[in-house]
């Protein structure tokens, strides 16, 4: 492992230089120690550590035991290391799904997997919706860029068709925010839409070909349940959700009488061009739902300063991976060594190094192994909304993921 900052590398090369005057405790962090944890957490016995399964629980028990052995104090619930989270897990009943596009007396049935994919919902188990389609560009309203894809169109009780991503002219951080599916979904709900159909741009199609989405089809999604038994960010108002492939998009836009390539070109230039498509869509699905419990694992080292110990720095890493998914290879276990057994091994070894210090840090240090990151940052969002310390006392988060060992 190499601890590095802006002084670690030669500006004229990609060579990494090891810092000469770093703390001896940091020098004690060794890749081979992290690798020992990786070999256990990423073994076939763990079956890919998917949240909500017994194999995730097995991995969580391993982290708990390490925290105990190191002498970390528990910071979960009921004086334990576990912060249990109730989830609704939803899996699409693949045989139930159907998507049809209508215009006048013409109808086109889209083919699941070839033309579109969708996942299970978090509202009603059986859903069917028929609504007009409205194309709204990227589906963004960004006043700071004078960009509003919803200007001039009414999307109430309609299904919007949106391009993936955001205009390349946006600054990187703003583009990331506005590209988020969560951001687009919430805005669609706020404006009264009943569904979101996502069309991937040519740039995103090159970045991740359609075939790479297919192994995950039918895998369960998860949302944590609040005190009112409601799924957080479940977006249950959006019943007409789907992602369409290039072939699916061509069928829809051809029936609507619009040139898809021209639309791609226009929006690549950052322009807006929203319109009623003159077609309607019928979408059906059934979802197989159940409630599951999966836990964040949280421990801490109390700081030595009597005042500053009430401030906290937190090291986080997600413990879960994607479990078992059938793909092109004969090995269907996604072991998740790099993503993110390496991160978990790292926080364990960092905790070990700090515990061995003669003089502990002034502030308290939290170590959290988070669940359901692969389901959409569920464990981390739950911790932020339900912190086990006063959230205002948390002064920094250091997240470890995809660590090179």
Short mmCIF file of N, CA, C and O in Angstrom, two decimals, residues 4-17:
data_model
loop_
_atom_site.label_atom_id
_atom_site.label_comp_id
_atom_site.label_asym_id
_atom_site.label_seq_id
_atom_site.Cartn_x
_atom_site.Cartn_y
_atom_site.Cartn_z
N UNK A 4 -0.57 8.35 -0.26
CA UNK A 4 -0.06 9.38 -1.14
C UNK A 4 -0.95 10.61 -1.12
O UNK A 4 -2.12 10.56 -0.83
N UNK A 5 -0.35 11.75 -1.43
CA UNK A 5 -1.08 12.99 -1.62
C UNK A 5 -0.44 13.71 -2.79
O UNK A 5 0.25 13.09 -3.61
N UNK A 6 -0.66 15.02 -2.90
CA UNK A 6 -0.13 15.73 -4.06
C UNK A 6 1.39 15.74 -4.09
O UNK A 6 2.00 16.05 -5.12
N UNK A 7 2.04 15.42 -2.97
CA UNK A 7 3.50 15.39 -2.94
C UNK A 7 4.07 14.03 -3.27
O UNK A 7 5.27 13.84 -3.26
N UNK A 8 3.18 13.07 -3.56
CA UNK A 8 3.62 11.69 -3.74
C UNK A 8 4.11 11.40 -5.14
O UNK A 8 4.77 10.40 -5.36
N UNK A 9 3.72 12.20 -6.10
CA UNK A 9 4.05 11.85 -7.47
C UNK A 9 4.82 12.96 -8.15
O UNK A 9 4.67 14.14 -7.84
N UNK A 10 5.65 12.57 -9.07
CA UNK A 10 6.42 13.49 -9.87
C UNK A 10 5.49 14.11 -10.92
O UNK A 10 4.87 13.38 -11.70
N UNK A 11 5.34 15.47 -10.94
CA UNK A 11 4.43 16.08 -11.90
C UNK A 11 4.74 15.71 -13.35
O UNK A 11 3.86 15.73 -14.20
N UNK A 12 5.97 15.35 -13.62
CA UNK A 12 6.35 15.03 -14.99
C UNK A 12 6.22 13.57 -15.34
O UNK A 12 6.57 13.16 -16.43
N UNK A 13 5.73 12.75 -14.40
CA UNK A 13 5.59 11.33 -14.68
C UNK A 13 4.45 10.77 -13.85
O UNK A 13 3.88 11.43 -13.00
N UNK A 14 4.14 9.51 -14.11
CA UNK A 14 3.10 8.83 -13.34
C UNK A 14 3.70 8.03 -12.20
O UNK A 14 3.00 7.28 -11.54
N UNK A 15 4.99 8.17 -11.94
CA UNK A 15 5.65 7.39 -10.91
C UNK A 15 5.20 7.83 -9.53
O UNK A 15 5.09 9.02 -9.22
N UNK A 16 4.92 6.88 -8.67
CA UNK A 16 4.50 7.16 -7.30
C UNK A 16 5.71 7.06 -6.38
O UNK A 16 6.47 6.10 -6.44
N UNK A 17 5.89 8.07 -5.55
CA UNK A 17 6.99 8.07 -4.59
C UNK A 17 6.45 7.79 -3.20
O UNK A 17 5.45 8.38 -2.78
#
